[in-house]
Amino acid sequence: MDGGDQGYHYRVIRRALDEIDAAGSELSLEDLAARLGMSPAHFQRVFSRWVGVSPKRYQQYLALGHARALLRERFSTLEAAHGAGLSGGGRLHDLFLRWEAMRPGDYARRGAGLTIRHGWFRSPFGEVLAMGTEHGLCGLAFAEETGRDAAFADMAARWPEARMQAAPEALAPWVEAAFGGGGRAALHVFGAPFQIKVWEALLAIPSGHVTTYGQIARAAGAPKAARAAGAAVGRNPVAWLIPCHRAIAGSGKLTGYHWGLPVKRAMLAWESARAEGAAKD
């Protein structure tokens, strides 16, 4: 599937979200296709090619109640992540190196002395802004809901002292790997110590599963800090690869996602559909 197809498919899904929410109940294939201005056959091909399940099944994944179903059926407690919690500067340093990431001192310097390359790419969830150093990706931002200018300003403000350089060709192999194109998507991220713990906990959530902000706080060693954990989730600079979309409220409600709730719903639905397809293989 080429990049143009991916962008087109996400836009169809975004429109489908609005129609499903407005209807308040499940729509037939014919009704949903008609609301999108597509033939049922074309609509069927778009969904089957993008996610591998029927439009009817995918509609169930896109529904607002899907997150609550995930919480019941695919809830991750993050006990293993809690056991791997960080303690002290030495562990923090080890984590940064394991992630091919910036050392703690670089975090304090706000990117001073770094050259951060950037470029725009197509993804299964619309247009994505990628940023990275010579060591790996330090940022992924989805712009379909926010727009290009806002996404770029948001990411650039995280490293205000860095030199920004347009160089999509340098990032392309990592971006391709990030979305299943093969290879390895190296990361070069930095954050405050608690943020790093939260992001490590996010990495422990399997694809197709979810966990709560409370569980993430416990895994980060601060069981009473669910609100702070939520803030750290929102500051994750590498959306999708560090899967902040898999964090939901304890009630099963989808709360704010930095790049827009429709993107978060599409990601969870895409992963659920892929998990279903893998189970049938």
GROMACS .gro file of C-alpha atoms in nm:
model
  281
    1MET     CA    1   0.000   0.000   0.000
    2ASP     CA    2   0.148   0.335  -0.095
    3GLY     CA    3   0.148   0.650   0.114
    4GLY     CA    4  -0.133   0.812  -0.084
    5ASP     CA    5  -0.361   0.515  -0.018
    6GLN     CA    6  -0.286   0.531   0.356
    7GLY     CA    7  -0.378   0.897   0.378
    8TYR     CA    8  -0.697   0.840   0.179
    9HIS     CA    9  -0.802   0.547   0.396
   10TYR     CA   10  -0.755   0.744   0.717
   11ARG     CA   11  -0.971   1.026   0.583
   12VAL     CA   12  -1.246   0.774   0.502
   13ILE     CA   13  -1.220   0.635   0.855
   14ARG     CA   14  -1.232   0.985   1.004
   15ARG     CA   15  -1.554   1.056   0.818
   16ALA     CA   16  -1.693   0.717   0.922
   17LEU     CA   17  -1.631   0.806   1.289
   18ASP     CA   18  -1.851   1.113   1.258
   19GLU     CA   19  -2.128   0.919   1.085
   20ILE     CA   20  -2.120   0.634   1.338
   21ASP     CA   21  -2.133   0.877   1.631
   22ALA     CA   22  -2.415   1.079   1.475
   23ALA     CA   23  -2.622   0.767   1.406
   24GLY     CA   24  -2.602   0.645   1.765
   25SER     CA   25  -2.650   0.287   1.652
   26GLU     CA   26  -2.493   0.043   1.412
   27LEU     CA   27  -2.540   0.127   1.046
   28SER     CA   28  -2.572  -0.125   0.768
   29LEU     CA   29  -2.292  -0.148   0.513
   30GLU     CA   30  -2.517   0.018   0.256
   31ASP     CA   31  -2.624   0.303   0.485
   32LEU     CA   32  -2.273   0.382   0.605
   33ALA     CA   33  -2.132   0.368   0.252
   34ALA     CA   34  -2.408   0.599   0.129
   35ARG     CA   35  -2.335   0.851   0.404
   36LEU     CA   36  -1.973   0.852   0.294
   37GLY     CA   37  -2.068   0.899  -0.071
   38MET     CA   38  -1.921   0.563  -0.168
   39SER     CA   39  -2.058   0.244  -0.318
   40PRO     CA   40  -2.085  -0.051  -0.077
   41ALA     CA   41  -1.832  -0.244  -0.286
   42HIS     CA   42  -1.577   0.039  -0.279
   43PHE     CA   43  -1.630   0.093   0.093
   44GLN     CA   44  -1.578  -0.281   0.153
   45ARG     CA   45  -1.252  -0.276  -0.043
   46VAL     CA   46  -1.118   0.030   0.142
   47PHE     CA   47  -1.174  -0.122   0.485
   48SER     CA   48  -1.063  -0.471   0.395
   49ARG     CA   49  -0.744  -0.343   0.235
   50TRP     CA   50  -0.660  -0.104   0.519
   51VAL     CA   51  -0.735  -0.319   0.822
   52GLY     CA   52  -0.821  -0.671   0.711
   53VAL     CA   53  -1.173  -0.708   0.853
   54SER     CA   54  -1.521  -0.636   0.725
   55PRO     CA   55  -1.671  -0.285   0.754
   56LYS     CA   56  -1.935  -0.422   0.992
   57ARG     CA   57  -1.673  -0.562   1.228
   58TYR     CA   58  -1.456  -0.253   1.200
   59GLN     CA   59  -1.755  -0.034   1.277
   60GLN     CA   60  -1.782  -0.217   1.610
   61TYR     CA   61  -1.416  -0.136   1.679
   62LEU     CA   62  -1.472   0.230   1.598
   63ALA     CA   63  -1.775   0.258   1.826
   64LEU     CA   64  -1.741   0.462   2.143
   65GLY     CA   65  -1.799   0.154   2.360
   66HIS     CA   66  -1.501  -0.033   2.215
   67ALA     CA   67  -1.261   0.104   2.475
   68ARG     CA   68  -1.479  -0.033   2.755
   69ALA     CA   69  -1.482  -0.371   2.585
   70LEU     CA   70  -1.103  -0.360   2.560
   71LEU     CA   71  -1.082  -0.281   2.928
   72ARG     CA   72  -1.287  -0.593   3.006
   73GLU     CA   73  -1.118  -0.827   2.762
   74ARG     CA   74  -0.762  -0.702   2.702
   75PHE     CA   75  -0.656  -0.519   3.014
   76SER     CA   76  -0.285  -0.512   3.098
   77THR     CA   77  -0.188  -0.473   3.464
   78LEU     CA   78   0.172  -0.374   3.387
   79GLU     CA   79   0.305  -0.583   3.676
   80ALA     CA   80   0.612  -0.665   3.472
   81ALA     CA   81   0.670  -0.297   3.399
   82HIS     CA   82   0.640  -0.217   3.767
   83GLY     CA   83   0.911  -0.472   3.840
   84ALA     CA   84   1.135  -0.297   3.589
   85GLY     CA   85   1.079   0.047   3.742
   86LEU     CA   86   1.373   0.284   3.747
   87SER     CA   87   1.562   0.377   4.059
   88GLY     CA   88   1.841   0.631   4.072
   89GLY     CA   89   2.052   0.808   3.816
   90GLY     CA   90   2.236   0.495   3.710
   91ARG     CA   91   1.919   0.319   3.595
   92LEU     CA   92   1.805   0.636   3.420
   93HIS     CA   93   2.134   0.650   3.233
   94ASP     CA   94   2.100   0.283   3.137
   95LEU     CA   95   1.749   0.345   3.006
   96PHE     CA   96   1.861   0.636   2.793
   97LEU     CA   97   2.138   0.428   2.640
   98ARG     CA   98   1.909   0.129   2.584
   99TRP     CA   99   1.671   0.352   2.395
  100GLU     CA  100   1.964   0.504   2.208
  101ALA     CA  101   1.837   0.813   2.383
  102MET     CA  102   1.967   1.143   2.509
  103ARG     CA  103   2.155   1.138   2.839
  104PRO     CA  104   1.992   1.316   3.134
  105GLY     CA  105   2.222   1.615   3.094
  106ASP     CA  106   2.096   1.666   2.738
  107TYR     CA  107   1.742   1.696   2.873
  108ALA     CA  108   1.845   1.990   3.090
  109ARG     CA  109   2.007   2.163   2.792
  110ARG     CA  110   1.674   2.165   2.600
  111GLY     CA  111   1.835   2.037   2.283
  112ALA     CA  112   2.127   2.280   2.276
  113GLY     CA  113   2.397   2.157   2.039
  114LEU     CA  114   2.166   1.909   1.867
  115THR     CA  115   2.059   1.906   1.504
  116ILE     CA  116   1.706   1.771   1.472
  117ARG     CA  117   1.602   1.663   1.124
  118HIS     CA  118   1.237   1.665   1.024
  119GLY     CA  119   1.007   1.560   0.742
  120TRP     CA  120   0.645   1.485   0.656
  121PHE     CA  121   0.526   1.133   0.572
  122ARG     CA  122   0.209   0.936   0.510
  123SER     CA  123   0.098   0.680   0.769
  124PRO     CA  124  -0.204   0.455   0.830
  125PHE     CA  125  -0.338   0.737   1.051
  126GLY     CA  126  -0.292   1.029   0.818
  127GLU     CA  127  -0.002   1.265   0.771
  128VAL     CA  128   0.274   1.234   1.030
  129LEU     CA  129   0.559   1.469   1.118
  130ALA     CA  130   0.880   1.284   1.205
  131MET     CA  131   1.174   1.439   1.385
  132GLY     CA  132   1.504   1.275   1.469
  133THR     CA  133   1.870   1.315   1.549
  134GLU     CA  134   2.151   1.112   1.396
  135HIS     CA  135   2.076   0.840   1.654
  136GLY     CA  136   1.702   0.788   1.607
  137LEU     CA  137   1.353   0.932   1.607
  138CYS     CA  138   1.282   1.186   1.878
  139GLY     CA  139   0.933   1.285   1.765
  140LEU     CA  140   0.624   1.161   1.579
  141ALA     CA  141   0.320   1.388   1.552
  142PHE     CA  142  -0.005   1.316   1.368
  143ALA     CA  143  -0.136   1.623   1.191
  144GLU     CA  144  -0.472   1.521   1.046
  145GLU     CA  145  -0.665   1.673   1.337
  146THR     CA  146  -0.430   1.952   1.445
  147GLY     CA  147  -0.293   2.070   1.110
  148ARG     CA  148   0.068   2.090   0.998
  149ASP     CA  149   0.159   2.424   1.153
  150ALA     CA  150   0.030   2.338   1.501
  151ALA     CA  151   0.194   1.995   1.496
  152PHE     CA  152   0.530   2.136   1.393
  153ALA     CA  153   0.518   2.419   1.649
  154ASP     CA  154   0.425   2.173   1.924
  155MET     CA  155   0.715   1.940   1.851
  156ALA     CA  156   0.976   2.210   1.787
  157ALA     CA  157   0.893   2.376   2.121
  158ARG     CA  158   1.008   2.061   2.303
  159TRP     CA  159   1.367   2.125   2.194
  160PRO     CA  160   1.382   2.505   2.176
  161GLU     CA  161   1.762   2.525   2.165
  162ALA     CA  162   1.809   2.267   1.888
  163ARG     CA  163   1.881   2.347   1.525
  164MET     CA  164   1.596   2.229   1.300
  165GLN     CA  165   1.681   2.093   0.956
  166ALA     CA  166   1.445   1.962   0.687
  167ALA     CA  167   1.587   1.621   0.588
  168PRO     CA  168   1.308   1.366   0.532
  169GLU     CA  169   1.542   1.131   0.346
  170ALA     CA  170   1.747   1.079   0.664
  171LEU     CA  171   1.438   0.976   0.859
  172ALA     CA  172   1.256   0.771   0.597
  173PRO     CA  173   1.395   0.426   0.695
  174TRP     CA  174   1.298   0.475   1.061
  175VAL     CA  175   0.951   0.601   0.969
  176GLU     CA  176   0.898   0.308   0.733
  177ALA     CA  177   0.997   0.068   1.010
  178ALA     CA  178   0.768   0.246   1.256
  179PHE     CA  179   0.464   0.154   1.049
  180GLY     CA  180   0.552  -0.204   0.968
  181GLY     CA  181   0.775  -0.158   0.667
  182GLY     CA  182   1.059  -0.367   0.806
  183GLY     CA  183   1.383  -0.271   0.974
  184ARG     CA  184   1.428  -0.106   1.311
  185ALA     CA  185   1.292   0.229   1.424
  186ALA     CA  186   1.558   0.359   1.661
  187LEU     CA  187   1.449   0.608   1.927
  188HIS     CA  188   1.639   0.904   2.070
  189VAL     CA  189   1.402   1.053   2.327
  190PHE     CA  190   1.442   1.249   2.645
  191GLY     CA  191   1.224   1.363   2.931
  192ALA     CA  192   1.212   1.417   3.305
  193PRO     CA  193   1.274   1.102   3.516
  194PHE     CA  194   0.904   1.045   3.595
  195GLN     CA  195   0.810   1.091   3.230
  196ILE     CA  196   1.067   0.830   3.131
  197LYS     CA  197   0.919   0.584   3.381
  198VAL     CA  198   0.572   0.644   3.239
  199TRP     CA  199   0.691   0.598   2.881
  200GLU     CA  200   0.866   0.275   2.979
  201ALA     CA  201   0.536   0.152   3.125
  202LEU     CA  202   0.358   0.238   2.800
  203LEU     CA  203   0.608   0.025   2.608
  204ALA     CA  204   0.502  -0.275   2.819
  205ILE     CA  205   0.140  -0.263   2.691
  206PRO     CA  206   0.096  -0.523   2.413
  207SER     CA  207  -0.058  -0.423   2.082
  208GLY     CA  208  -0.434  -0.470   2.090
  209HIS     CA  209  -0.447  -0.419   2.469
  210VAL     CA  210  -0.509  -0.121   2.693
  211THR     CA  211  -0.439  -0.015   3.049
  212THR     CA  212  -0.545   0.268   3.278
  213TYR     CA  213  -0.367   0.581   3.392
  214GLY     CA  214  -0.381   0.443   3.745
  215GLN     CA  215  -0.199   0.127   3.638
  216ILE     CA  216   0.061   0.335   3.458
  217ALA     CA  217   0.116   0.545   3.772
  218ARG     CA  218   0.168   0.229   3.977
  219ALA     CA  219   0.410   0.090   3.720
  220ALA     CA  220   0.602   0.419   3.736
  221GLY     CA  221   0.632   0.385   4.114
  222ALA     CA  222   0.377   0.654   4.207
  223PRO     CA  223   0.042   0.477   4.265
  224LYS     CA  224  -0.137   0.795   4.376
  225ALA     CA  225  -0.018   1.001   4.081
  226ALA     CA  226  -0.267   0.898   3.810
  227ARG     CA  227  -0.320   1.260   3.706
  228ALA     CA  228   0.055   1.322   3.679
  229ALA     CA  229   0.090   0.996   3.485
  230GLY     CA  230  -0.178   1.120   3.246
  231ALA     CA  231   0.015   1.441   3.192
  232ALA     CA  232   0.333   1.244   3.122
  233VAL     CA  233   0.143   1.024   2.876
  234GLY     CA  234   0.031   1.341   2.699
  235ARG     CA  235   0.391   1.462   2.675
  236ASN     CA  236   0.509   1.148   2.499
  237PRO     CA  237   0.707   1.282   2.202
  238VAL     CA  238   0.697   0.965   1.989
  239ALA     CA  239   0.330   0.882   1.945
  240TRP     CA  240   0.248   0.533   1.816
  241LEU     CA  241   0.595   0.386   1.885
  242ILE     CA  242   0.559   0.473   2.254
  243PRO     CA  243   0.192   0.371   2.257
  244CYS     CA  244   0.016   0.641   2.457
  245HIS     CA  245  -0.303   0.560   2.263
  246ARG     CA  246  -0.332   0.240   2.472
  247ALA     CA  247  -0.390   0.438   2.793
  248ILE     CA  248  -0.756   0.498   2.887
  249ALA     CA  249  -0.955   0.604   3.192
  250GLY     CA  250  -1.052   0.346   3.453
  251SER     CA  251  -1.415   0.386   3.343
  252GLY     CA  252  -1.323   0.280   2.992
  253LYS     CA  253  -1.371   0.632   2.859
  254LEU     CA  254  -1.137   0.760   2.591
  255THR     CA  255  -0.994   1.078   2.738
  256GLY     CA  256  -0.795   1.345   2.559
  257TYR     CA  257  -0.532   1.236   2.310
  258HIS     CA  258  -0.265   1.488   2.220
  259TRP     CA  259  -0.314   1.444   1.845
  260GLY     CA  260  -0.695   1.415   1.853
  261LEU     CA  261  -0.936   1.151   1.982
  262PRO     CA  262  -1.033   1.034   1.631
  263VAL     CA  263  -0.669   0.937   1.575
  264LYS     CA  264  -0.663   0.747   1.905
  265ARG     CA  265  -0.984   0.561   1.822
  266ALA     CA  266  -0.854   0.472   1.477
  267MET     CA  267  -0.530   0.339   1.627
  268LEU     CA  268  -0.709   0.122   1.882
  269ALA     CA  269  -0.950  -0.007   1.619
  270TRP     CA  270  -0.666  -0.082   1.376
  271GLU     CA  271  -0.474  -0.276   1.641
  272SER     CA  272  -0.783  -0.469   1.751
  273ALA     CA  273  -0.858  -0.566   1.393
  274ARG     CA  274  -0.499  -0.676   1.335
  275ALA     CA  275  -0.505  -0.878   1.658
  276GLU     CA  276  -0.826  -1.048   1.544
  277GLY     CA  277  -0.672  -1.127   1.207
  278ALA     CA  278  -0.359  -1.272   1.366
  279ALA     CA  279  -0.571  -1.493   1.596
  280LYS     CA  280  -0.742  -1.645   1.292
  281ASP     CA  281  -0.413  -1.725   1.113
   0.00000   0.00000   0.00000
